[in-house]
PDB file of C-alpha atoms in Angstrom:
ATOM      1  CA  THR A  26      -1.920  17.030 -37.955  1.00 75.00           C
ATOM      2  CA  ASP A  27       1.243  15.722 -39.518  1.00 88.00           C
ATOM      3  CA  ARG A  28       2.732  14.767 -36.364  1.00 91.00           C
ATOM      4  CA  ASN A  29       3.692  11.608 -34.703  1.00 91.00           C
ATOM      5  CA  VAL A  30       1.328  10.534 -32.147  1.00 89.00           C
ATOM      6  CA  THR A  31       2.418   7.796 -29.282  1.00 84.00           C
ATOM      7  CA  VAL A  32      -0.279   6.162 -27.401  1.00 82.00           C
ATOM      8  CA  VAL A  33       0.804   4.851 -23.809  1.00 81.00           C
ATOM      9  CA  LEU A  34      -1.389   2.388 -22.134  1.00 77.00           C
ATOM     10  CA  LEU A  35      -0.862   1.322 -18.505  1.00 78.00           C
ATOM     11  CA  SER A  36      -2.080  -2.039 -17.449  1.00 76.00           C
ATOM     12  CA  GLU A  37      -2.255  -4.957 -15.102  1.00 75.00           C
ATOM     13  CA  ILE A  38      -3.734  -7.458 -17.502  1.00 77.00           C
ATOM     14  CA  VAL A  39      -1.185  -9.870 -19.187  1.00 77.00           C
ATOM     15  CA  TRP A  40      -0.948  -9.337 -22.413  1.00 73.00           C
ATOM     16  CA  GLU A  41      -1.838 -12.609 -23.484  1.00 75.00           C
ATOM     17  CA  LEU A  42      -5.429 -12.101 -21.881  1.00 77.00           C
ATOM     18  CA  PHE A  43      -5.895  -8.827 -23.777  1.00 72.00           C
ATOM     19  CA  ARG A  44      -4.469  -9.577 -27.239  1.00 72.00           C
ATOM     20  CA  PRO A  45      -6.860  -9.280 -30.013  1.00 70.00           C
ATOM     21  CA  ASN A  46      -6.822 -12.117 -32.867  1.00 70.00           C
ATOM     22  CA  VAL A  47      -5.600 -10.157 -35.562  1.00 71.00           C
ATOM     23  CA  GLY A  48      -4.110  -6.743 -36.696  1.00 70.00           C
ATOM     24  CA  CYS A  49      -2.024  -5.852 -33.892  1.00 73.00           C
ATOM     25  CA  PHE A  50       1.550  -5.359 -33.136  1.00 75.00           C
ATOM     26  CA  GLU A  51       3.353  -6.550 -30.138  1.00 77.00           C
ATOM     27  CA  PRO A  52       3.629  -3.861 -27.517  1.00 76.00           C
ATOM     28  CA  PHE A  53       6.692  -2.446 -26.017  1.00 77.00           C
ATOM     29  CA  THR A  54       6.763  -3.590 -22.615  1.00 77.00           C
ATOM     30  CA  MET A  55       8.401  -1.153 -20.045  1.00 78.00           C
ATOM     31  CA  TYR A  56       8.868  -2.492 -16.672  1.00 80.00           C
ATOM     32  CA  PHE A  57       9.344   0.143 -13.344  1.00 80.00           C
ATOM     33  CA  PRO A  58      11.009  -0.954 -10.456  1.00 87.00           C
ATOM     34  CA  ASP A  59       9.410  -1.353  -7.071  1.00 85.00           C
ATOM     35  CA  TYR A  60       8.876   1.483  -4.690  1.00 90.00           C
ATOM     36  CA  SER A  61      11.645   1.692  -2.109  1.00 93.00           C
ATOM     37  CA  ILE A  62      10.655   1.624   1.492  1.00 94.00           C
ATOM     38  CA  GLY A  63      11.449   5.257   1.737  1.00 95.00           C
ATOM     39  CA  HIS A  64       9.100   6.108  -1.327  1.00 95.00           C
ATOM     40  CA  LEU A  65       6.224   4.068   0.231  1.00 95.00           C
ATOM     41  CA  GLN A  66       6.615   5.782   3.313  1.00 96.00           C
ATOM     42  CA  LYS A  67       6.447   9.234   1.792  1.00 96.00           C
ATOM     43  CA  ILE A  68       3.534   8.195  -0.343  1.00 96.00           C
ATOM     44  CA  LEU A  69       1.370   6.456   2.235  1.00 95.00           C
ATOM     45  CA  SER A  70       2.010   9.286   5.028  1.00 94.00           C
ATOM     46  CA  GLN A  71       0.382  11.748   2.642  1.00 93.00           C
ATOM     47  CA  ASN A  72      -3.089  10.158   3.345  1.00 87.00           C
ATOM     48  CA  HIS A  73      -3.175  10.905   7.100  1.00 88.00           C
ATOM     49  CA  PRO A  74      -6.557  11.531   8.652  1.00 89.00           C
ATOM     50  CA  PRO A  75      -6.901  15.288   9.585  1.00 90.00           C
ATOM     51  CA  GLU A  76      -7.787  14.506  13.286  1.00 90.00           C
ATOM     52  CA  TYR A  77      -4.310  13.164  13.948  1.00 89.00           C
ATOM     53  CA  SER A  78      -0.905  14.527  13.487  1.00 90.00           C
ATOM     54  CA  ALA A  79       1.465  13.792  10.667  1.00 92.00           C
ATOM     55  CA  ASP A  80       4.007  12.331  12.804  1.00 93.00           C
ATOM     56  CA  PHE A  81       1.467  10.018  14.335  1.00 91.00           C
ATOM     57  CA  TYR A  82       0.253   8.752  10.896  1.00 93.00           C
ATOM     58  CA  ALA A  83       3.845   8.454  10.001  1.00 94.00           C
ATOM     59  CA  ALA A  84       4.861   6.288  12.670  1.00 92.00           C
ATOM     60  CA  TYR A  85       1.865   3.978  11.752  1.00 93.00           C
ATOM     61  CA  ILE A  86       3.042   3.711   8.362  1.00 95.00           C
ATOM     62  CA  ASN A  87       6.533   3.055   9.454  1.00 93.00           C
ATOM     63  CA  ILE A  88       5.162  -0.239  11.663  1.00 92.00           C
ATOM     64  CA  LEU A  89       2.811  -1.291   8.828  1.00 92.00           C
ATOM     65  CA  LEU A  90       5.979  -1.354   6.281  1.00 93.00           C
ATOM     66  CA  GLY A  91       8.095  -3.010   8.853  1.00 91.00           C
ATOM     67  CA  VAL A  92       5.569  -5.786   9.048  1.00 90.00           C
ATOM     68  CA  PHE A  93       4.189  -5.998   5.352  1.00 90.00           C
ATOM     69  CA  TYR A  94       7.451  -4.677   3.105  1.00 91.00           C
ATOM     70  CA  MET A  95       9.040  -7.851   2.666  1.00 88.00           C
ATOM     71  CA  VAL A  96       6.015  -9.576   1.391  1.00 87.00           C
ATOM     72  CA  CYS A  97       4.112  -6.892  -0.144  1.00 86.00           C
ATOM     73  CA  ARG A  98       5.056  -3.894  -2.143  1.00 86.00           C
ATOM     74  CA  ASP A  99       1.953  -3.205  -3.912  1.00 87.00           C
ATOM     75  CA  LEU A 100       0.965   0.504  -3.230  1.00 91.00           C
ATOM     76  CA  LYS A 101      -2.566  -0.420  -3.617  1.00 89.00           C
ATOM     77  CA  GLU A 102      -2.526  -3.110  -1.116  1.00 89.00           C
ATOM     78  CA  LEU A 103      -0.693  -1.207   1.267  1.00 92.00           C
ATOM     79  CA  ARG A 104      -3.100   1.530   1.119  1.00 93.00           C
ATOM     80  CA  HIS A 105      -5.645  -0.872   1.782  1.00 91.00           C
ATOM     81  CA  LEU A 106      -4.019  -2.562   4.678  1.00 91.00           C
ATOM     82  CA  ALA A 107      -3.082   1.025   6.143  1.00 92.00           C
ATOM     83  CA  ALA A 108      -6.745   2.171   5.879  1.00 92.00           C
ATOM     84  CA  LEU A 109      -8.303  -1.057   7.610  1.00 89.00           C
ATOM     85  CA  ASN A 110      -5.894  -1.166  10.368  1.00 90.00           C
ATOM     86  CA  PHE A 111      -5.495   2.418  11.300  1.00 92.00           C
ATOM     87  CA  SER A 112      -8.678   2.568  13.706  1.00 90.00           C
ATOM     88  CA  LYS A 113      -7.171  -0.294  15.546  1.00 90.00           C
ATOM     89  CA  TYR A 114      -3.697   1.395  16.056  1.00 90.00           C
ATOM     90  CA  CYS A 115      -5.549   4.355  17.150  1.00 90.00           C
ATOM     91  CA  GLU A 116      -7.674   2.643  19.931  1.00 88.00           C
ATOM     92  CA  PRO A 117      -5.494   3.052  22.906  1.00 88.00           C
ATOM     93  CA  VAL A 118      -5.248   6.895  22.203  1.00 86.00           C
ATOM     94  CA  VAL A 119      -9.045   7.161  21.687  1.00 87.00           C
ATOM     95  CA  ARG A 120      -9.743   5.258  25.097  1.00 87.00           C
ATOM     96  CA  GLY A 121      -7.261   7.619  26.715  1.00 88.00           C
ATOM     97  CA  GLU A 122      -4.964   4.843  27.872  1.00 88.00           C
ATOM     98  CA  ALA A 123      -2.082   6.203  25.412  1.00 84.00           C
ATOM     99  CA  ASN A 124      -0.827   9.327  23.665  1.00 85.00           C
ATOM    100  CA  GLU A 125       0.305   9.779  20.424  1.00 85.00           C
ATOM    101  CA  ARG A 126       3.887   9.242  21.319  1.00 85.00           C
ATOM    102  CA  ASP A 127       3.436   6.107  23.391  1.00 86.00           C
ATOM    103  CA  THR A 128       4.574   3.580  20.405  1.00 84.00           C
ATOM    104  CA  ARG A 129       5.052   0.606  22.826  1.00 84.00           C
ATOM    105  CA  LYS A 130       1.300   0.663  23.942  1.00 87.00           C
ATOM    106  CA  LEU A 131       0.160   1.326  20.172  1.00 87.00           C
ATOM    107  CA  TRP A 132       2.466  -1.274  19.037  1.00 88.00           C
ATOM    108  CA  LYS A 133       1.239  -3.931  21.257  1.00 86.00           C
ATOM    109  CA  ASN A 134      -2.544  -2.932  20.482  1.00 87.00           C
ATOM    110  CA  ILE A 135      -1.884  -3.264  16.555  1.00 89.00           C
ATOM    111  CA  GLU A 136       0.140  -6.248  16.401  1.00 87.00           C
ATOM    112  CA  PRO A 137      -2.050  -9.070  16.815  1.00 85.00           C
ATOM    113  CA  HIS A 138      -4.296  -7.397  14.091  1.00 87.00           C
ATOM    114  CA  LEU A 139      -1.278  -6.888  11.581  1.00 87.00           C
ATOM    115  CA  LYS A 140      -0.432 -10.483  11.945  1.00 85.00           C
ATOM    116  CA  LYS A 141      -3.856 -11.649  11.328  1.00 84.00           C
ATOM    117  CA  ALA A 142      -3.810  -9.206   8.193  1.00 84.00           C
ATOM    118  CA  MET A 143      -0.400 -10.877   7.053  1.00 81.00           C
ATOM    119  CA  GLN A 144      -2.334 -13.985   6.525  1.00 80.00           C
ATOM    120  CA  THR A 145      -4.909 -12.480   4.246  1.00 75.00           C
ATOM    121  CA  VAL A 146      -2.628 -10.369   2.029  1.00 71.00           C
ATOM    122  CA  TYR A 147      -3.830 -10.292  -1.660  1.00 59.00           C
ATOM    123  CA  LEU A 148      -6.883 -12.718  -0.765  1.00 59.00           C
ATOM    124  CA  ARG A 149      -9.233 -10.086  -1.582  1.00 56.00           C
ATOM    125  CA  GLU A 150      -8.165 -10.052  -4.922  1.00 51.00           C
ATOM    126  CA  ILE A 151      -8.432 -13.916  -5.429  1.00 45.00           C
ATOM    127  CA  SER A 152     -11.874 -14.129  -3.813  1.00 42.00           C
TER     128      SER A 152
END
C-alpha cells in the first residue's frame, strides 16, 4: 500500500512477561492518568438499571466512590463493586421501608456491606 502502518496494542500484561526472545523492538510505552472522581461518576452512572431512576443510581455511585475512590481507581473493579452491592443498597426501597430519596436509611443499610467489600478489593484477581 506504500503507507505507514502503526499498530497500537493495549495491554495490562507487564512487558517482561510478554516479551519474545528475539527479533522484537522495545515498545513505546504510554501511560494514561487515572480517571478523576467526576469522570468515574459519569462513566459508572451510565450503567443504571432501567427499573430505577438515573438520579437514584447516581446517588449510589456517589456513595460507592466516596468509600472506594481513595483505595481503588480501577474502572473494572469499581464496576464489579457497583454491580455486586447495588441490590443491598435497594433493599429498603424494595421492602417499602424507604423511598429513593431517603439517603440516610439507604446509607445505613449499605454501609456494613461496603465495609466488608473494602476488605476484599482486588482479592478476586489474586485468588
